[in-house]
Amino acid sequence: MERTFLMIKPDGVQRNLIGEVIKRLENKGFTLVGLKLMSVSQELAEKHYDVHKERPFFGSLVDFIISSPVVAMVWEGEGVVASARKIIGATDPLSAEPGTIRGDYGVSIGRNLIHGSDAIETAQREISLWFKEEELCHWQTTITPWLYE
Ligand code: DAT
Ligand code: MG
């Protein structure tokens, strides 16, 4: 089953949006298989955003991610990578559609509340960067037949 990595950034945690974010993914029908509140090391933040290391915002992005705890999550379900990106909304909250997390709760690109993997291969890399295999639960909800034909 497809998996994605989501991270509620420090602003999402500080603004008491953990429950709201989890609720939206649960309600959609995705399954939570990994969850932890954690302080992020500079090394992990830099590795996570390695693809952006030449961008002018890289330093402030890393400083922001390590500034306060985040919630790291792995979610599972058919098409979860692309679907979670839709639920999250566009990178700039001012462009994100109402009804998305960023569209409903954000106003600034540097405070856009949540990260979501952008592709299946990226998700695999990010899940192994943030979670040990034994931290993930292999389980199926009893409602699976009511979610999938
Ligand atoms: P996304 O988080 O939607 O995948 P991204 O991978 O392009 O977006 O960028 C990673 C994060 O970097 C993004 O969530 C917020 C920050 N960021 C991106 N572009 C930025 C910019 N022009 N100015 C400031 N921060 C930016
Ligand atoms: Mg990205």
Short mmCIF file of C-alpha atoms and ligand atoms in Angstrom, two decimals:
data_model
loop_
_atom_site.label_atom_id
_atom_site.label_comp_id
_atom_site.label_asym_id
_atom_site.label_seq_id
_atom_site.Cartn_x
_atom_site.Cartn_y
_atom_site.Cartn_z
CA MET A 1 0.00 0.00 0.00
CA GLU A 2 1.23 3.51 -0.88
CA ARG A 3 2.66 5.65 1.93
CA THR A 4 3.54 9.29 2.35
CA PHE A 5 5.46 11.36 4.87
CA LEU A 6 3.74 14.40 6.39
CA MET A 7 5.18 16.79 8.94
CA ILE A 8 3.20 19.40 10.87
CA LYS A 9 5.72 22.23 11.01
CA PRO A 10 6.44 24.31 14.16
CA ASP A 11 3.77 26.87 13.23
CA GLY A 12 1.09 24.18 12.88
CA VAL A 13 1.99 22.74 16.30
CA GLN A 14 2.16 26.18 17.97
CA ARG A 15 -1.19 27.14 16.47
CA ASN A 16 -2.90 24.04 17.90
CA LEU A 17 -3.65 22.54 14.49
CA ILE A 18 -2.36 19.00 15.15
CA GLY A 19 -5.86 17.61 15.68
CA GLU A 20 -7.29 19.50 12.71
CA VAL A 21 -4.63 18.14 10.35
CA ILE A 22 -4.99 14.57 11.60
CA LYS A 23 -8.79 14.83 11.40
CA ARG A 24 -8.71 15.82 7.74
CA LEU A 25 -6.55 12.86 6.75
CA GLU A 26 -8.52 10.42 8.93
CA ASN A 27 -11.82 11.68 7.55
CA LYS A 28 -10.59 11.25 3.99
CA GLY A 29 -9.99 7.55 4.71
CA PHE A 30 -6.22 7.35 5.07
CA THR A 31 -4.56 5.27 7.76
CA LEU A 32 -2.00 6.61 10.23
CA VAL A 33 0.93 4.19 10.49
CA GLY A 34 3.55 6.38 12.21
CA LEU A 35 3.32 9.41 14.53
CA LYS A 36 5.73 11.31 16.76
CA LEU A 37 6.16 14.76 18.27
CA MET A 38 9.83 15.63 18.07
CA SER A 39 12.46 18.34 18.16
CA VAL A 40 14.37 18.28 14.88
CA SER A 41 18.17 18.40 14.70
CA GLN A 42 19.87 20.76 12.28
CA GLU A 43 21.34 17.72 10.51
CA LEU A 44 17.92 16.11 9.94
CA ALA A 45 16.35 19.39 8.78
CA GLU A 46 19.20 19.96 6.31
CA LYS A 47 18.93 16.40 4.98
CA HIS A 48 15.17 16.66 4.65
CA TYR A 49 15.39 19.88 2.63
CA ASP A 50 18.61 18.91 0.82
CA VAL A 51 16.96 19.49 -2.58
CA HIS A 52 16.58 23.18 -1.67
CA LYS A 53 20.10 23.74 -0.30
CA GLU A 54 21.08 26.25 -3.02
CA ARG A 55 17.89 28.31 -2.62
CA PRO A 56 18.08 31.69 -0.81
CA PHE A 57 15.49 30.61 1.76
CA PHE A 58 17.30 27.39 2.78
CA GLY A 59 18.93 28.82 5.93
CA SER A 60 15.77 30.42 7.29
CA LEU A 61 13.75 27.31 6.40
CA VAL A 62 16.10 25.06 8.39
CA ASP A 63 16.17 27.54 11.31
CA PHE A 64 12.36 27.55 11.32
CA ILE A 65 12.01 23.75 11.27
CA ILE A 66 14.37 23.36 14.25
CA SER A 67 12.85 26.27 16.20
CA SER A 68 10.07 24.33 17.97
CA PRO A 69 8.69 20.75 17.90
CA VAL A 70 7.12 19.21 14.81
CA VAL A 71 4.77 16.25 14.34
CA ALA A 72 6.18 13.65 11.96
CA MET A 73 3.68 11.23 10.43
CA VAL A 74 3.40 8.41 7.94
CA TRP A 75 0.02 7.90 6.27
CA GLU A 76 -1.07 4.99 4.13
CA GLY A 77 -3.72 4.52 1.44
CA GLU A 78 -4.35 4.27 -2.27
CA GLY A 79 -3.00 7.39 -3.99
CA VAL A 80 -2.09 8.95 -0.63
CA VAL A 81 0.96 10.88 -1.90
CA ALA A 82 -0.92 12.99 -4.46
CA SER A 83 -4.11 13.14 -2.44
CA ALA A 84 -2.36 14.43 0.69
CA ARG A 85 -0.69 17.13 -1.42
CA LYS A 86 -4.18 18.21 -2.55
CA ILE A 87 -5.48 18.23 1.03
CA ILE A 88 -2.44 20.36 2.02
CA GLY A 89 -2.79 22.83 -0.88
CA ALA A 90 -0.34 24.99 -2.84
CA THR A 91 3.02 25.95 -1.33
CA ASP A 92 2.04 29.63 -0.97
CA PRO A 93 -0.97 29.77 1.36
CA LEU A 94 -2.27 32.88 -0.41
CA SER A 95 -2.55 30.84 -3.62
CA ALA A 96 -3.82 27.70 -1.90
CA GLU A 97 -7.52 26.99 -2.43
CA PRO A 98 -9.94 27.45 0.46
CA GLY A 99 -10.72 23.99 1.81
CA THR A 100 -7.05 23.01 1.83
CA ILE A 101 -5.00 23.14 5.03
CA ARG A 102 -2.74 25.92 3.79
CA GLY A 103 -5.66 27.72 2.13
CA ASP A 104 -7.71 27.67 5.31
CA TYR A 105 -5.02 28.42 7.91
CA GLY A 106 -2.01 30.13 6.35
CA VAL A 107 -1.03 33.54 4.98
CA SER A 108 2.73 33.26 4.38
CA ILE A 109 4.92 30.89 2.32
CA GLY A 110 7.47 30.66 5.13
CA ARG A 111 4.73 29.63 7.58
CA ASN A 112 2.73 27.14 5.53
CA LEU A 113 2.01 24.75 8.39
CA ILE A 114 2.74 21.34 6.93
CA HIS A 115 5.05 19.36 4.67
CA GLY A 116 3.95 16.54 2.39
CA SER A 117 6.11 14.32 0.15
CA ASP A 118 5.79 15.31 -3.52
CA ALA A 119 6.22 11.86 -5.14
CA ILE A 120 6.29 8.18 -4.24
CA GLU A 121 10.12 7.99 -4.41
CA THR A 122 10.45 11.15 -2.29
CA ALA A 123 8.04 9.65 0.24
CA GLN A 124 10.17 6.50 0.56
CA ARG A 125 13.31 8.60 1.10
CA GLU A 126 11.63 10.85 3.67
CA ILE A 127 9.97 7.99 5.59
CA SER A 128 13.32 6.24 6.02
CA LEU A 129 14.96 9.55 6.99
CA TRP A 130 12.42 10.31 9.74
CA PHE A 131 11.31 6.87 11.00
CA LYS A 132 12.91 3.59 11.97
CA GLU A 133 11.11 0.57 10.52
CA GLU A 134 10.05 -0.56 14.03
CA GLU A 135 8.36 2.80 14.66
CA LEU A 136 5.81 2.08 11.92
CA CYS A 137 2.70 -0.02 12.59
CA HIS A 138 1.54 -2.59 10.11
CA TRP A 139 -2.21 -2.70 10.57
CA GLN A 140 -5.49 -2.51 8.73
CA THR A 141 -8.57 -0.72 9.94
CA THR A 142 -11.74 -2.79 10.08
CA ILE A 143 -13.44 -0.27 7.76
CA THR A 144 -11.12 -1.10 4.82
CA PRO A 145 -13.93 -2.86 2.87
CA TRP A 146 -16.00 0.32 3.30
CA LEU A 147 -13.21 2.46 1.84
CA TYR A 148 -12.06 0.33 -1.09
CA GLU A 149 -14.09 -1.67 -3.60
P1 DAT B 1 6.26 22.30 -0.68
O1 DAT B 1 6.40 22.39 0.83
O2 DAT B 1 4.88 22.72 -1.12
O3 DAT B 1 6.68 20.96 -1.23
P2 DAT B 1 8.75 23.33 -1.77
O4 DAT B 1 9.28 21.94 -1.73
O5 DAT B 1 8.88 24.06 -3.07
O6 DAT B 1 7.22 23.41 -1.32
O7 DAT B 1 9.50 24.23 -0.67
C1 DAT B 1 9.74 23.67 0.61
C2 DAT B 1 9.42 24.72 1.64
O8 DAT B 1 10.32 25.82 1.52
C3 DAT B 1 8.03 25.33 1.51
O9 DAT B 1 7.04 24.55 2.15
C4 DAT B 1 8.22 26.66 2.17
C5 DAT B 1 9.63 27.03 1.81
N1 DAT B 1 9.68 27.88 0.62
C6 DAT B 1 9.50 27.50 -0.66
N2 DAT B 1 9.59 28.52 -1.51
C7 DAT B 1 9.85 29.61 -0.72
C8 DAT B 1 10.08 30.99 -0.98
N3 DAT B 1 10.04 31.48 -2.22
N4 DAT B 1 10.31 31.79 0.08
C9 DAT B 1 10.37 31.32 1.33
N5 DAT B 1 10.17 30.01 1.65
C10 DAT B 1 9.92 29.18 0.63
MG MG B 2 8.52 20.07 -1.44
#
